[in-house]
Amino acid sequence: DIVMTQSPDSLPVSLGERATINCKSSQSILYSSNNKNYLAWYQQKLGQPPKLLIYWASIRESGVPDRFSGSGSGADFTLTISSLQAEDVAVYYCQQYYSSPYTFGQGTKLEIK
Amino acid sequence: QVQLVQSGAEVKKPGASVKVSCKASGYTFNNYHMHWVRQAPGQGLEWMGIINPSGDSTYAQKFQGRVTMTRDTSTSTVYMELSSLRSEDTAVYYCARTTSVGTTPIPYFDYWGQGTQVTVSP
């Protein structure tokens, strides 16, 4: 199984500041035949199901604010929120869909400093 | 608009089975794969398995022999049944849709159900 490891576990950030969450996979999730990274990011607010933010490592889902961006390739990925808003308080998960079983990181809790 | 509406909370005894439903609307049901993902209290997300438009299922090894996923195209509903329940199965269970290219699923999850709390307690 591919193990997804996020850092940090908890991230306090001031409003308006940048937030950066890292995700590392135990093996490359870059598929060489199409040069795509099989990595998604989700936001989960308290008491709600996860919400898709980013897929193919860097493609924003429709309706997601452009302050959210994804980057990285191979086995190292980053989710960046350029200017933290109060409504961004949530737990963020990365997920690989390169191979079954499709595994998630342990989550990063983003909070207001 | 796409909606996945799940059945209500369940309380079960250890050793029993539970069957959770997920009714889809707002899209062509037969064109999409559906997955089940669970989340234990205060924990992360765990993928359980997938059912394709033809009704064929693939399960995570951890759940092999205990989980069965089915779909009813007449009602646009998918089901997940988990048997031999134990306390560690206490969790919120989500159905989640994924898209596909042809018949190949692209398993990131673009829509989720609201979740169904399953509690296993003596």
Coordinates of N, CA and C in Angstrom, one line a residue:
Chain A
D1 N 0.8 -1.2 0.0 CA 0.0 0.0 0.0 C 0.9 1.2 0.0
I2 N 0.4 2.3 -0.7 CA 1.1 3.6 -0.7 C 0.7 4.3 0.6
V3 N 1.8 4.7 1.4 CA 1.5 5.5 2.6 C 1.7 7.0 2.3
M4 N 0.7 7.7 2.7 CA 0.7 9.2 2.6 C 1.0 9.8 3.9
T5 N 2.0 10.7 4.0 CA 2.3 11.3 5.2 C 2.3 12.8 5.1
Q6 N 1.5 13.5 5.9 CA 1.3 14.9 5.8 C 2.1 15.6 7.0
S7 N 2.5 16.8 6.7 CA 3.1 17.6 7.7 C 2.8 19.1 7.5
P8 N 2.6 19.8 8.6 CA 2.5 19.3 10.0 C 1.2 18.7 10.3
D9 N 1.0 18.2 11.5 CA -0.3 17.6 12.0 C -1.2 18.8 12.3
S10 N -0.7 19.9 12.8 CA -1.5 21.0 13.2 C -0.7 22.3 12.7
L11 N -1.5 23.3 12.2 CA -0.9 24.4 11.7 C -1.7 25.7 12.1
P12 N -1.1 26.5 13.0 CA -1.7 27.8 13.3 C -1.2 28.9 12.4
V13 N -2.1 29.6 11.8 CA -1.7 30.7 10.9 C -2.6 31.9 11.1
S14 N -2.0 33.1 11.0 CA -2.8 34.3 11.2 C -3.6 34.6 10.0
L15 N -4.8 35.2 10.2 CA -5.6 35.6 9.1 C -4.8 36.5 8.1
G16 N -5.0 36.2 6.8 CA -4.3 36.9 5.8 C -2.9 36.4 5.5
E17 N -2.4 35.5 6.3 CA -1.1 34.9 6.1 C -1.2 33.7 5.2
R18 N 0.0 33.2 4.7 CA 0.0 32.0 3.9 C 0.1 30.8 4.7
A19 N -0.6 29.7 4.3 CA -0.6 28.4 4.9 C -0.1 27.4 3.9
T20 N 0.9 26.6 4.4 CA 1.5 25.6 3.5 C 1.4 24.2 4.2
I21 N 0.8 23.3 3.5 CA 0.7 21.9 4.0 C 1.4 21.0 3.0
N22 N 2.2 20.1 3.6 CA 3.0 19.1 2.8 C 2.4 17.7 2.9
C23 N 2.7 17.0 1.8 CA 2.2 15.6 1.7 C 3.3 14.8 0.9
K24 N 3.7 13.7 1.5 CA 4.7 12.9 0.9 C 4.2 11.5 0.7
S25 N 4.4 10.9 -0.4 CA 3.9 9.5 -0.7 C 5.1 8.6 -0.6
S26 N 4.9 7.3 -0.2 CA 5.9 6.4 0.0 C 6.5 5.9 -1.3
Q27 N 5.9 6.2 -2.4 CA 6.5 5.9 -3.7 C 5.9 7.0 -4.7
S28 N 6.6 7.1 -5.8 CA 6.1 8.1 -6.8 C 4.7 7.8 -7.2
I29 N 3.9 8.8 -7.3 CA 2.5 8.7 -7.9 C 2.4 9.4 -9.2
L30 N 3.5 9.6 -9.8 CA 3.5 10.2 -11.2 C 3.4 9.0 -12.2
Y31 N 2.4 9.1 -13.0 CA 2.2 8.0 -14.0 C 2.9 8.5 -15.3
S32 N 4.0 7.8 -15.7 CA 4.9 8.2 -16.7 C 4.2 8.3 -18.1
S33 N 3.2 7.4 -18.3 CA 2.6 7.4 -19.7 C 1.8 8.7 -20.0
N34 N 1.2 9.3 -19.0 CA 0.5 10.6 -19.2 C 1.1 11.8 -18.4
N35 N 2.1 11.6 -17.7 CA 2.8 12.6 -17.0 C 1.9 13.3 -16.0
K36 N 1.0 12.5 -15.4 CA 0.1 13.1 -14.4 C 0.4 12.5 -13.0
N37 N 0.3 13.4 -12.0 CA 0.4 13.0 -10.6 C -1.0 12.7 -10.1
Y38 N -1.2 11.5 -9.5 CA -2.5 11.0 -9.1 C -2.7 11.4 -7.6
L39 N -2.9 12.7 -7.4 CA -2.9 13.3 -6.1 C -4.1 14.3 -6.0
A40 N -4.9 14.1 -4.9 CA -6.0 15.0 -4.7 C -5.9 15.6 -3.3
W41 N -6.5 16.8 -3.1 CA -6.6 17.4 -1.8 C -8.0 17.7 -1.4
Y42 N -8.4 17.5 -0.2 CA -9.7 17.7 0.3 C -9.7 18.6 1.6
Q43 N -10.8 19.3 1.7 CA -11.0 20.1 2.9 C -12.2 19.5 3.7
Q44 N -12.0 19.3 5.0 CA -13.2 18.8 5.8 C -13.4 19.7 7.0
K45 N -14.5 20.3 7.0 CA -14.9 21.2 8.1 C -15.7 20.3 9.1
L46 N -15.7 20.8 10.3 CA -16.3 20.0 11.4 C -17.7 19.6 11.1
G47 N -18.0 18.3 11.2 CA -19.3 17.8 11.0 C -19.8 17.7 9.6
Q48 N -18.9 17.9 8.7 CA -19.2 17.8 7.2 C -18.4 16.7 6.5
P49 N -18.9 16.3 5.4 CA -18.0 15.4 4.6 C -16.9 16.1 3.9
P50 N -15.9 15.4 3.5 CA -14.8 16.1 2.8 C -15.3 16.8 1.5
K51 N -14.5 17.8 1.1 CA -14.8 18.6 -0.1 C -13.6 18.5 -1.0
L52 N -13.8 18.2 -2.2 CA -12.6 18.2 -3.2 C -12.2 19.6 -3.5
L53 N -10.9 19.8 -3.3 CA -10.3 21.1 -3.6 C -9.4 21.0 -4.9
I54 N -8.6 20.0 -5.0 CA -7.5 20.0 -6.0 C -7.4 18.5 -6.5
Y55 N -7.3 18.3 -7.8 CA -7.0 17.0 -8.3 C -5.9 17.1 -9.3
W56 N -5.3 15.9 -9.8 CA -4.1 15.9 -10.6 C -3.1 16.8 -10.0
A57 N -3.0 16.9 -8.7 CA -2.0 17.6 -7.9 C -2.1 19.1 -8.0
S58 N -2.7 19.7 -9.1 CA -2.7 21.1 -9.2 C -3.9 21.7 -9.9
I59 N -4.9 20.9 -10.2 CA -6.1 21.4 -10.9 C -7.1 21.7 -9.8
R60 N -7.5 23.0 -9.8 CA -8.6 23.4 -8.8 C -9.9 22.9 -9.3
E61 N -10.7 22.4 -8.3 CA -12.0 22.0 -8.6 C -12.9 23.2 -8.9
S62 N -13.9 23.1 -9.7 CA -14.8 24.2 -10.0 C -15.3 24.8 -8.8
G63 N -15.3 26.1 -8.6 CA -15.9 26.8 -7.5 C -14.9 27.0 -6.3
V64 N -13.8 26.4 -6.4 CA -12.8 26.5 -5.3 C -12.1 27.9 -5.4
P65 N -12.0 28.7 -4.4 CA -11.3 30.0 -4.5 C -9.9 29.9 -5.0
D66 N -9.4 30.9 -5.7 CA -8.1 30.8 -6.3 C -6.9 31.0 -5.3
R67 N -7.3 31.3 -4.0 CA -6.2 31.3 -3.0 C -5.7 29.9 -2.7
F68 N -6.4 28.9 -3.1 CA -6.0 27.5 -2.9 C -5.2 27.1 -4.1
S69 N -4.0 26.5 -3.9 CA -3.2 26.0 -5.0 C -2.5 24.8 -4.6
G70 N -2.3 23.9 -5.6 CA -1.5 22.7 -5.3 C -0.3 22.6 -6.2
S71 N 0.8 22.0 -5.7 CA 2.0 21.9 -6.5 C 2.7 20.6 -6.1
G72 N 3.8 20.3 -6.8 CA 4.6 19.2 -6.5 C 4.5 18.1 -7.6
S73 N 5.4 17.1 -7.5 CA 5.4 16.0 -8.5 C 6.2 14.8 -7.9
G74 N 5.9 13.7 -8.4 CA 6.6 12.5 -8.0 C 6.0 12.0 -6.6
A75 N 6.7 12.4 -5.6 CA 6.3 11.9 -4.2 C 6.2 13.0 -3.2
D76 N 6.4 14.3 -3.6 CA 6.3 15.4 -2.7 C 5.4 16.5 -3.3
F77 N 4.4 16.8 -2.4 CA 3.3 17.7 -2.8 C 3.0 18.8 -1.8
T78 N 2.4 19.9 -2.2 CA 2.1 21.0 -1.3 C 0.8 21.6 -1.6
L79 N 0.0 21.8 -0.6 CA -1.2 22.6 -0.7 C -0.9 24.0 -0.1
T80 N -1.2 25.0 -0.8 CA -0.9 26.4 -0.3 C -2.2 27.2 -0.3
I81 N -2.5 27.9 0.8 CA -3.5 28.8 0.9 C -2.8 30.2 1.0
S82 N -3.0 31.0 0.0 CA -2.2 32.2 -0.2 C -2.5 33.3 0.9
S83 N -3.8 33.4 1.3 CA -4.2 34.4 2.3 C -5.3 33.8 3.1
L84 N -5.0 33.3 4.3 CA -5.9 32.6 5.1 C -7.2 33.4 5.5
Q85 N -8.3 32.8 5.2 CA -9.6 33.4 5.6 C -10.2 32.6 6.8
A86 N -11.1 33.2 7.5 CA -11.6 32.5 8.7 C -12.4 31.2 8.3
E87 N -13.0 31.2 7.1 CA -13.7 30.0 6.7 C -12.8 28.9 6.2
D88 N -11.5 29.1 6.2 CA -10.6 28.0 5.8 C -10.2 27.1 7.0
V89 N -10.7 27.4 8.2 CA -10.4 26.6 9.3 C -11.0 25.2 9.0
A90 N -10.2 24.1 9.0 CA -10.7 22.8 8.6 C -9.5 21.8 8.8
V91 N -9.8 20.6 8.5 CA -8.7 19.6 8.4 C -8.6 19.3 6.9
Y92 N -7.3 19.2 6.5 CA -7.0 19.0 5.1 C -6.3 17.7 4.9
Y93 N -6.8 17.0 3.9 CA -6.3 15.6 3.6 C -5.7 15.6 2.1
C94 N -4.6 14.9 2.0 CA -4.2 14.5 0.6 C -4.6 13.1 0.4
Q95 N -4.7 12.7 -0.8 CA -5.1 11.3 -1.2 C -4.5 10.9 -2.5
Q96 N -3.9 9.7 -2.5 CA -3.4 9.2 -3.8 C -4.4 8.3 -4.5
Y97 N -4.5 8.4 -5.8 CA -5.4 7.5 -6.5 C -4.6 6.8 -7.6
Y98 N -3.3 6.7 -7.4 CA -2.4 6.0 -8.3 C -2.7 4.5 -8.3
S99 N -2.9 3.9 -7.1 CA -3.2 2.5 -7.1 C -4.0 2.2 -5.9
S100 N -4.8 1.1 -6.0 CA -5.6 0.6 -5.0 C -4.8 -0.2 -3.9
P101 N -5.1 0.0 -2.6 CA -6.1 0.8 -2.0 C -5.8 2.3 -2.0
Y102 N -6.8 3.1 -2.3 CA -6.6 4.5 -2.4 C -6.5 5.1 -1.0
T103 N -5.3 5.6 -0.7 CA -5.0 6.0 0.7 C -4.9 7.5 0.9
F104 N -5.2 7.9 2.1 CA -5.2 9.3 2.5 C -4.1 9.6 3.5
G105 N -3.7 10.8 3.5 CA -2.8 11.3 4.6 C -3.6 11.3 5.9
Q106 N -2.9 11.5 7.0 CA -3.5 11.5 8.3 C -4.3 12.8 8.6
G107 N -4.1 13.8 7.8 CA -4.8 15.1 8.0 C -3.9 16.1 8.6
T108 N -4.2 17.4 8.3 CA -3.5 18.5 8.9 C -4.6 19.5 9.3
K109 N -4.6 19.8 10.6 CA -5.6 20.7 11.2 C -5.1 22.1 11.1
L110 N -5.9 22.9 10.3 CA -5.5 24.3 10.1 C -6.4 25.2 11.0
E111 N -5.7 26.0 11.8 CA -6.4 26.8 12.8 C -5.9 28.3 12.7
I112 N -6.7 29.2 13.3 CA -6.3 30.6 13.3 C -5.3 30.8 14.5
K113 N -4.2 31.5 14.2 CA -3.3 31.9 15.3 C -3.8 33.1 16.0
Chain B
Q1 N -28.7 19.5 -9.5 CA -27.4 19.4 -8.9 C -27.2 18.0 -8.4
V2 N -25.9 17.6 -8.4 CA -25.6 16.2 -7.9 C -25.9 16.1 -6.4
Q3 N -26.6 15.1 -6.0 CA -26.8 14.8 -4.6 C -26.6 13.3 -4.3
L4 N -26.0 13.1 -3.2 CA -25.9 11.7 -2.6 C -26.5 11.7 -1.3
V5 N -27.6 11.1 -1.1 CA -28.3 11.1 0.2 C -28.3 9.7 0.8
Q6 N -27.7 9.7 2.0 CA -27.5 8.4 2.7 C -28.5 8.1 3.7
S7 N -28.7 6.9 4.1 CA -29.6 6.5 5.1 C -29.2 6.9 6.5
G8 N -30.0 6.8 7.5 CA -29.8 7.3 8.8 C -28.9 6.5 9.7
A9 N -28.6 7.1 10.9 CA -27.7 6.5 11.8 C -28.2 5.1 12.2
E10 N -27.2 4.2 12.6 CA -27.5 2.9 13.0 C -26.7 2.5 14.3
V11 N -27.4 1.8 15.1 CA -26.7 1.2 16.3 C -26.8 -0.3 16.2
K12 N -25.7 -1.0 16.3 CA -25.7 -2.4 16.2 C -24.9 -3.1 17.3
K13 N -25.2 -4.3 17.5 CA -24.5 -5.1 18.5 C -23.3 -5.8 17.8
P14 N -22.2 -6.0 18.6 CA -21.1 -6.8 18.0 C -21.5 -8.1 17.4
G15 N -21.0 -8.4 16.2 CA -21.4 -9.6 15.5 C -22.5 -9.4 14.5
A16 N -23.2 -8.3 14.6 CA -24.3 -8.1 13.7 C -23.8 -7.5 12.3
S17 N -24.8 -7.3 11.4 CA -24.5 -6.7 10.1 C -25.2 -5.3 10.0
V18 N -24.7 -4.5 9.2 CA -25.3 -3.2 8.9 C -25.3 -3.0 7.4
K19 N -26.4 -2.4 6.9 CA -26.5 -2.1 5.5 C -26.9 -0.6 5.3
V20 N -26.0 0.1 4.7 CA -26.1 1.6 4.5 C -26.4 1.9 3.0
S21 N -27.4 2.8 2.8 CA -27.8 3.1 1.4 C -27.3 4.5 1.0
C22 N -27.2 4.7 -0.3 CA -26.8 6.0 -0.8 C -27.5 6.2 -2.1
K23 N -28.5 7.2 -2.1 CA -29.3 7.4 -3.2 C -28.8 8.6 -4.0
A24 N -28.5 8.4 -5.3 CA -28.0 9.4 -6.1 C -29.0 10.1 -7.0
S25 N -28.8 11.4 -7.2 CA -29.6 12.2 -8.1 C -28.9 13.3 -8.7
G26 N -29.4 13.8 -9.8 CA -28.8 15.0 -10.5 C -27.8 14.7 -11.5
Y27 N -27.6 13.4 -11.8 CA -26.6 13.0 -12.9 C -27.0 11.6 -13.4
T28 N -26.3 11.1 -14.4 CA -26.6 9.8 -15.0 C -25.9 8.8 -14.2
F29 N -26.7 8.1 -13.4 CA -26.2 7.2 -12.4 C -25.3 6.1 -13.0
N30 N -25.7 5.6 -14.1 CA -25.0 4.5 -14.7 C -23.6 4.8 -15.3
N31 N -23.3 6.1 -15.3 CA -22.0 6.5 -15.9 C -20.9 6.7 -14.9
Y32 N -21.2 6.5 -13.6 CA -20.2 6.7 -12.6 C -20.0 5.6 -11.7
H33 N -18.7 5.5 -11.2 CA -18.4 4.5 -10.2 C -18.7 5.2 -8.8
M34 N -18.9 4.3 -7.8 CA -19.1 4.8 -6.4 C -18.2 4.1 -5.5
H35 N -17.7 4.8 -4.5 CA -16.9 4.3 -3.5 C -17.5 4.4 -2.1
W36 N -16.9 3.7 -1.2 CA -17.3 3.9 0.2 C -16.0 4.2 1.0
V37 N -16.1 5.2 1.9 CA -15.0 5.6 2.7 C -15.5 5.8 4.1
R38 N -14.7 5.4 5.1 CA -15.2 5.5 6.4 C -14.2 6.4 7.3
Q39 N -14.7 6.9 8.4 CA -13.9 7.8 9.3 C -14.3 7.5 10.7
A40 N -13.4 6.8 11.4 CA -13.6 6.5 12.8 C -13.5 7.8 13.6
P41 N -14.1 7.8 14.8 CA -14.1 9.1 15.6 C -12.8 9.7 15.8
G42 N -12.7 11.0 15.4 CA -11.4 11.7 15.6 C -10.3 11.2 14.7
Q43 N -10.6 10.4 13.7 CA -9.5 9.8 12.9 C -9.6 10.3 11.4
G44 N -8.7 9.7 10.6 CA -8.7 10.1 9.2 C -9.6 9.3 8.4
L45 N -9.4 9.3 7.1 CA -10.3 8.7 6.1 C -9.7 7.4 5.6
E46 N -10.6 6.4 5.5 CA -10.1 5.0 5.1 C -11.0 4.5 3.9
W47 N -10.4 4.2 2.8 CA -11.1 3.7 1.7 C -11.5 2.3 1.9
M48 N -12.7 1.9 1.5 CA -13.2 0.6 1.7 C -13.4 -0.2 0.4
G49 N -13.8 0.5 -0.6 CA -14.0 -0.3 -1.9 C -14.8 0.6 -2.9
I50 N -14.9 -0.1 -4.1 CA -15.5 0.6 -5.2 C -16.5 -0.3 -5.9
I51 N -17.6 0.2 -6.4 CA -18.5 -0.5 -7.3 C -18.7 0.2 -8.6
N52 N -18.5 -0.5 -9.7 CA -18.6 0.1 -11.0 C -20.0 0.1 -11.6
P53 N -20.2 0.8 -12.7 CA -21.5 0.9 -13.2 C -22.1 -0.5 -13.6
S54 N -21.3 -1.5 -13.8 CA -21.8 -2.8 -14.1 C -22.2 -3.6 -12.9
G55 N -21.9 -3.1 -11.7 CA -22.2 -3.7 -10.5 C -21.0 -4.6 -9.9
D56 N -19.9 -4.6 -10.6 CA -18.7 -5.3 -10.1 C -18.0 -4.5 -9.0
S57 N -17.5 -5.2 -8.0 CA -16.9 -4.5 -6.8 C -15.5 -4.9 -6.6
T58 N -14.7 -4.0 -6.1 CA -13.4 -4.3 -5.6 C -13.3 -3.7 -4.2
Y59 N -12.8 -4.6 -3.3 CA -12.7 -4.2 -1.9 C -11.3 -4.1 -1.4
A60 N -11.1 -3.2 -0.4 CA -9.8 -3.1 0.3 C -9.6 -4.5 1.0
Q61 N -8.3 -4.9 1.0 CA -8.1 -6.2 1.6 C -8.5 -6.3 3.0
K62 N -8.4 -5.2 3.7 CA -8.8 -5.2 5.1 C -10.3 -5.6 5.3
F63 N -11.1 -5.4 4.3 CA -12.5 -5.6 4.5 C -13.0 -6.8 3.7
Q64 N -12.1 -7.5 3.0 CA -12.5 -8.6 2.2 C -13.1 -9.7 3.1
G65 N -14.3 -10.2 2.6 CA -15.0 -11.2 3.3 C -16.0 -10.7 4.3
R66 N -16.0 -9.4 4.5 CA -16.9 -8.7 5.5 C -17.8 -7.7 4.8
V67 N -17.4 -7.2 3.7 CA -18.1 -6.1 3.0 C -18.7 -6.6 1.7
T68 N -19.9 -6.0 1.4 CA -20.5 -6.3 0.1 C -21.1 -5.0 -0.4
M69 N -20.8 -4.6 -1.6 CA -21.3 -3.4 -2.2 C -22.2 -3.8 -3.4
T70 N -23.4 -3.2 -3.4 CA -24.3 -3.5 -4.5 C -24.9 -2.2 -5.0
R71 N -25.6 -2.3 -6.2 CA -26.3 -1.1 -6.7 C -27.6 -1.5 -7.3
D72 N -28.5 -0.6 -7.2 CA -29.9 -0.8 -7.8 C -30.1 0.3 -8.8
T73 N -30.0 0.0 -10.1 CA -30.1 1.0 -11.1 C -31.5 1.6 -11.2
S74 N -32.5 0.8 -10.8 CA -33.9 1.2 -10.9 C -34.2 2.4 -10.0
T75 N -33.4 2.4 -8.9 CA -33.6 3.5 -7.9 C -32.4 4.4 -7.7
S76 N -31.4 4.2 -8.5 CA -30.1 5.0 -8.5 C -29.5 4.9 -7.1
T77 N -29.5 3.8 -6.5 CA -29.0 3.6 -5.1 C -27.9 2.6 -5.0
V78 N -26.9 2.9 -4.3 CA -25.9 2.0 -3.9 C -26.0 1.6 -2.5
Y79 N -25.5 0.4 -2.2 CA -25.6 -0.1 -0.8 C -24.2 -0.7 -0.4
M80 N -23.9 -0.5 0.9 CA -22.7 -1.1 1.5 C -23.2 -1.9 2.7
E81 N -22.9 -3.2 2.7 CA -23.2 -4.0 3.9 C -21.9 -4.5 4.5
L82 N -21.8 -4.3 5.8 CA -20.6 -4.7 6.6 C -21.1 -5.7 7.6
S83 N -20.5 -6.9 7.6 CA -20.9 -7.9 8.6 C -19.9 -8.1 9.7
S84 N -20.3 -9.0 10.6 CA -19.4 -9.4 11.8 C -18.8 -8.1 12.4
L85 N -19.7 -7.2 12.7 CA -19.3 -5.9 13.3 C -18.6 -6.0 14.6
R86 N -17.6 -5.2 14.8 CA -16.9 -5.1 16.1 C -16.8 -3.6 16.4
S87 N -16.4 -3.3 17.6 CA -16.4 -2.0 18.1 C -15.5 -1.0 17.2
E88 N -14.5 -1.6 16.7 CA -13.6 -0.8 15.8 C -14.3 -0.3 14.5
D89 N -15.4 -0.9 14.2 CA -16.2 -0.5 13.0 C -17.0 0.7 13.3
T90 N -17.1 1.2 14.5 CA -17.8 2.4 14.8 C -17.1 3.6 14.1
A91 N -17.9 4.2 13.2 CA -17.4 5.2 12.3 C -18.5 5.9 11.6
V92 N -18.2 7.0 10.9 CA -19.1 7.6 9.9 C -18.7 7.0 8.5
Y93 N -19.7 6.5 7.8 CA -19.5 5.9 6.5 C -20.0 6.8 5.4
Y94 N -19.2 7.1 4.4 CA -19.5 7.9 3.3 C -19.5 7.2 2.0
C95 N -20.5 7.5 1.2 CA -20.4 7.1 -0.2 C -19.8 8.3 -0.9
A96 N -19.1 8.1 -2.0 CA -18.4 9.1 -2.7 C -18.3 8.8 -4.2
R97 N -18.6 9.7 -5.1 CA -18.6 9.4 -6.5 C -17.2 9.8 -7.1
T98 N -16.9 9.0 -8.1 CA -15.7 9.3 -8.9 C -16.1 9.3 -10.4
T99 N -15.3 10.0 -11.1 CA -15.5 10.0 -12.6 C -14.7 8.9 -13.2
S100 N -14.8 8.8 -14.5 CA -14.0 7.8 -15.2 C -13.7 8.3 -16.6
V101 N -12.7 7.7 -17.2 CA -12.4 7.9 -18.6 C -12.7 6.5 -19.3
G102 N -13.7 6.5 -20.1 CA -14.2 5.3 -20.6 C -14.7 4.4 -19.5
T103 N -14.2 3.2 -19.3 CA -14.6 2.4 -18.2 C -13.5 2.4 -17.1
T104 N -12.5 3.2 -17.2 CA -11.4 3.3 -16.2 C -11.8 4.4 -15.2
P105 N -12.0 4.0 -13.9 CA -12.3 5.0 -12.9 C -11.1 5.9 -12.7
I106 N -11.3 7.2 -12.4 CA -10.3 8.1 -12.0 C -10.7 8.4 -10.5
P107 N -10.1 7.7 -9.6 CA -10.7 7.7 -8.2 C -10.3 8.8 -7.3
Y108 N -10.5 10.0 -7.7 CA -10.6 11.1 -6.7 C -12.1 11.3 -6.6
F109 N -12.5 11.9 -5.5 CA -13.9 11.9 -5.1 C -14.5 13.3 -5.2
D110 N -15.4 13.5 -6.2 CA -15.9 14.8 -6.5 C -17.2 15.2 -5.7
Y111 N -18.0 14.2 -5.4 CA -19.2 14.4 -4.6 C -19.2 13.3 -3.5
W112 N -19.7 13.8 -2.3 CA -19.8 12.9 -1.1 C -21.2 12.9 -0.6
G113 N -21.6 11.8 0.0 CA -22.8 11.8 0.8 C -22.6 12.5 2.1
Q114 N -23.7 12.7 2.8 CA -23.6 13.4 4.1 C -23.0 12.6 5.2
G115 N -22.9 11.3 5.0 CA -22.3 10.4 6.0 C -23.4 9.7 6.8
T116 N -23.1 8.5 7.2 CA -24.0 7.7 8.1 C -23.2 7.2 9.3
Q117 N -23.6 7.6 10.5 CA -23.0 7.1 11.7 C -23.4 5.7 12.0
V118 N -22.4 4.8 12.1 CA -22.7 3.5 12.6 C -22.0 3.3 13.9
T119 N -22.7 2.9 14.9 CA -22.2 2.7 16.2 C -22.3 1.2 16.6
V120 N -21.2 0.6 17.0 CA -21.3 -0.8 17.4 C -21.0 -0.8 18.9
S121 N -22.0 -1.3 19.6 CA -21.9 -1.3 21.1 C -22.7 -2.4 21.6
P122 N -22.2 -3.0 22.7 CA -22.9 -4.1 23.3 C -24.1 -3.5 24.1

